Coordinates of C-alpha atoms in Angstrom, one line a residue:
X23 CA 126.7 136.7 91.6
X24 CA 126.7 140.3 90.2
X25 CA 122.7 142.2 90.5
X26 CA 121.4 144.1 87.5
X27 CA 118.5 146.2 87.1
X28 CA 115.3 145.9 84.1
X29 CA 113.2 149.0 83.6
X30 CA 110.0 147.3 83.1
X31 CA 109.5 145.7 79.4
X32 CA 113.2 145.1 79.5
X33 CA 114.4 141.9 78.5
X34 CA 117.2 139.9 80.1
X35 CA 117.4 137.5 77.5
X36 CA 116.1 135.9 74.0
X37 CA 114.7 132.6 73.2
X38 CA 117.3 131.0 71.5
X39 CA 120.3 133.1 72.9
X40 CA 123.6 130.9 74.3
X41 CA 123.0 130.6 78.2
X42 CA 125.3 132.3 80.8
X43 CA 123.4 132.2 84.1
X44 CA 120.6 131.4 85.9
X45 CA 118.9 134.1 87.8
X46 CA 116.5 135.0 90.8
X47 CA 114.3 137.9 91.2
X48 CA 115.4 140.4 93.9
X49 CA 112.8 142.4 93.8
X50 CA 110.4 142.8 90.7
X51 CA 108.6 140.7 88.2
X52 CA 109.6 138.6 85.2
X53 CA 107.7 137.1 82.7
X54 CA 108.9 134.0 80.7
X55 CA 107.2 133.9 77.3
X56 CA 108.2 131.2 75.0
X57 CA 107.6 131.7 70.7
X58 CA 105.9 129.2 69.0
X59 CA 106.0 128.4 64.9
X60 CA 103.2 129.6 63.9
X61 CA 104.2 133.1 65.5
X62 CA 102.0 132.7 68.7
X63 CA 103.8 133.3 72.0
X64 CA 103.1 131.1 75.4
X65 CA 103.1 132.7 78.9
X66 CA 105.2 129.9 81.0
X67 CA 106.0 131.4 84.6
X68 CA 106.0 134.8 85.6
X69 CA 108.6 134.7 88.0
X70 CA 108.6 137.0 91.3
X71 CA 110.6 138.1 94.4
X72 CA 112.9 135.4 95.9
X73 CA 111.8 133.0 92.6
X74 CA 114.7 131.7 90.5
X75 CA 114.2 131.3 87.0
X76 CA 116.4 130.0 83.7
X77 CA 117.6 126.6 85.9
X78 CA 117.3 124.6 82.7
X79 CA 120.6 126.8 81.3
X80 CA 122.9 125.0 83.5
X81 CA 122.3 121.6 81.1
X82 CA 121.6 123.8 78.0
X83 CA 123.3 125.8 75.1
X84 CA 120.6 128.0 74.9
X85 CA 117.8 129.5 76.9
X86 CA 114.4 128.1 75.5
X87 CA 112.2 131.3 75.9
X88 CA 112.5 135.5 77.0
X89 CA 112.7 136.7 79.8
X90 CA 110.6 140.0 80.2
X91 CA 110.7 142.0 83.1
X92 CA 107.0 143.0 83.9
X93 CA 107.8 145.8 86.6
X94 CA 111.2 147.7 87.1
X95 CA 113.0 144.8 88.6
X96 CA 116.3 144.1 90.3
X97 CA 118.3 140.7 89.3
X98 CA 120.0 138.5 90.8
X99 CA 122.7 136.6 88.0
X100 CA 124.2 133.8 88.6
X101 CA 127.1 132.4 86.3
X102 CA 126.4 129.5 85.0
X103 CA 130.3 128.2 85.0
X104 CA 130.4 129.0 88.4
X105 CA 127.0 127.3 89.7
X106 CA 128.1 124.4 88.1
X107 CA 131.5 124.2 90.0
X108 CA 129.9 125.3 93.0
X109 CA 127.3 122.2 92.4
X110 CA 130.4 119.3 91.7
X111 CA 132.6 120.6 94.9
X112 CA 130.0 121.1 97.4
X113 CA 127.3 118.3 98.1
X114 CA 125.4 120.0 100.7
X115 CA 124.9 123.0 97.7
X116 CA 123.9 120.6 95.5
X117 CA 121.1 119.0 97.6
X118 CA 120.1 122.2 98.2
X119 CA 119.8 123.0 94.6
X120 CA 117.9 120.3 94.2
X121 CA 115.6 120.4 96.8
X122 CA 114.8 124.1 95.6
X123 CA 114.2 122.4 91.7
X124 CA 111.9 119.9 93.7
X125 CA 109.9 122.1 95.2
X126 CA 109.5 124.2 91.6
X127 CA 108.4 120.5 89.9
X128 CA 105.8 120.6 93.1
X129 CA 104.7 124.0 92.6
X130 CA 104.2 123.1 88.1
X131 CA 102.5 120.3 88.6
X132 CA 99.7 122.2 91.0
X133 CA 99.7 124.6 88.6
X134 CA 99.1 122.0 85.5
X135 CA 96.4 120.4 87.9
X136 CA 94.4 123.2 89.0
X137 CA 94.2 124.5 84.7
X138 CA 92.8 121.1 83.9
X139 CA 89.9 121.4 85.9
X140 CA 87.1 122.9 83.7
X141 CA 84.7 124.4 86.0
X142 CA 85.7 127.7 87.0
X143 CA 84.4 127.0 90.1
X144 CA 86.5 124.2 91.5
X145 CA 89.5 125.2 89.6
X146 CA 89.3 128.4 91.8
X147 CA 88.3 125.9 95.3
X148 CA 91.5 124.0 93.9
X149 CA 94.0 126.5 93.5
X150 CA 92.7 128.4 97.1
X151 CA 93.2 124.6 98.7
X152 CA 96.7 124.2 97.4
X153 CA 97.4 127.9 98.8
X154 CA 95.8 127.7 102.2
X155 CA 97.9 128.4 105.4
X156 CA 98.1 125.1 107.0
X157 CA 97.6 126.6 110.4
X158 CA 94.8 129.1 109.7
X159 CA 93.0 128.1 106.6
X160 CA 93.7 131.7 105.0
X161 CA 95.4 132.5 101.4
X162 CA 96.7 136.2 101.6
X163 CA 97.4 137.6 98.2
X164 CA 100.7 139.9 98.0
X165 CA 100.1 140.4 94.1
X166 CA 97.1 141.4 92.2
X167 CA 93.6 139.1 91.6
X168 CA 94.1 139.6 88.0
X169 CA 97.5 138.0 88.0
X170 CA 96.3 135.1 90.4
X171 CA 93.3 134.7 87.6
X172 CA 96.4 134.4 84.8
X173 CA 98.0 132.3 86.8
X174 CA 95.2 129.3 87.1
X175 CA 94.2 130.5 82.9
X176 CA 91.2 132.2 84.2
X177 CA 90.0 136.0 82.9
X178 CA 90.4 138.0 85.8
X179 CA 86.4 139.0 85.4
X180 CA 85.7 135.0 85.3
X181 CA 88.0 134.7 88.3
X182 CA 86.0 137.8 90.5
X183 CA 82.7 136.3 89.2
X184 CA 83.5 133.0 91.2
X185 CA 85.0 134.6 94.0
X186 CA 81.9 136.5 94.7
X187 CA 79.8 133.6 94.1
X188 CA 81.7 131.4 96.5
X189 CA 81.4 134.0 99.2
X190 CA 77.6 134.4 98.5
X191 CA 77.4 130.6 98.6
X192 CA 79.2 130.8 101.8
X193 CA 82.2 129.0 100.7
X194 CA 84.4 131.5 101.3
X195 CA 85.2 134.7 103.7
X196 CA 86.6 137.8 102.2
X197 CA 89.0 140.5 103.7
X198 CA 90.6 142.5 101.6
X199 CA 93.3 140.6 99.9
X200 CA 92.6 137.5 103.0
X201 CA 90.0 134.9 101.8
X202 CA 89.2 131.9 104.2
X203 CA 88.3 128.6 103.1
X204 CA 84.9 127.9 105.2
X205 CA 84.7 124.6 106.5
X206 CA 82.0 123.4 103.5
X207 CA 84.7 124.5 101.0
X208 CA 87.3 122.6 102.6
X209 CA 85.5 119.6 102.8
X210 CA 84.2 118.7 99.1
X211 CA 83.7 122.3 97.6
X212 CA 80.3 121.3 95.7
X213 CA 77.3 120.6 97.7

């Protein structure tokens, strides 16, 4: 593994350009933006400290979208030759990889869930469900509202609009970047 610094707007790598790694943020931000035909570009995963990103290069020729760094960033690269050796000699490594790609298939598919739902409402009571502490009902942001509202394909003035309504309707408790699920929010969300 060798580090490597982005200044922000930086790109790591192109759409279409032979894979050599697989990398991990150290510290930082990076976007993943894929092209499409008609000359339209996709947001897939904005990838953030201790997140891996680029998996998919281990069992492909070429990376299948950029990789932007949002914020001066610090990069963790990992070889893709070596990974792979790393993967065939040691099974305990292996599971571990996998486990870690589990968990990312987990986290996609609450993602693809929660921007299916139309109502901005209970796509918001979703998404703060999924994120709860399991021992004290809280979801603390570390990053800004406006990238949470990106995140669940909400504006970020749709997204404070139904925050502040679901703490007026006493769904929700707000401190600072804490918000508590109430117990009417946990329970259905919608009476």
């Amino acid at each position: 593994m060798r580090l490597r610094k982005l200044a922000k707007g930086e790109t790591l790598f192109h759409q279409g350009d032979a894979t050599f790694a697989i990398f991990a943020v150290r510290r930082g931000r990076v976007r993943l933006l894929r092209h499409l035909v008609d000359g339209n570009s996709v947001p897939l995963h904005a990838a953030r400290d201790g997140e891996s990103f680029a998996e998919a290069a281990l069992f492909s020729p070429v990376y299948h979208c950029d990789a932007i760094a949002d914020v001066n960033s610090l990069i963790e690269i990992h070889p893709k030759d070596a990974l792979s050796l790393a993967l065939d000699e040691n099974p305990e490594t292996a599971r571990a990889f996998m486990a870690h790609l589990a968990r990312q298939v987990i986290d996609l598919r609450s993602r693809l869930e929660i921007r299916n739902i139309r109502s901005a409402r209970e796509r918001t009571l979703q998404f703060l469900r999924l994120a709860q502490s399991e021992t004290d009902r809280n979801v603390t942001f570390e990053r800004p509202l406006k990238d949470i509202a990106g995140d669940i394909g909400l504006t970020h003035e749709t997204f404070y609009r139904t925050l502040a309504t679901l703490e007026s309707d006493g769904d929700i408790a707000r401190n600072g970047r804490t918000i508590r699920l109430l117990p009417r929010a946990r329970s259905n969300g919608s009476e």
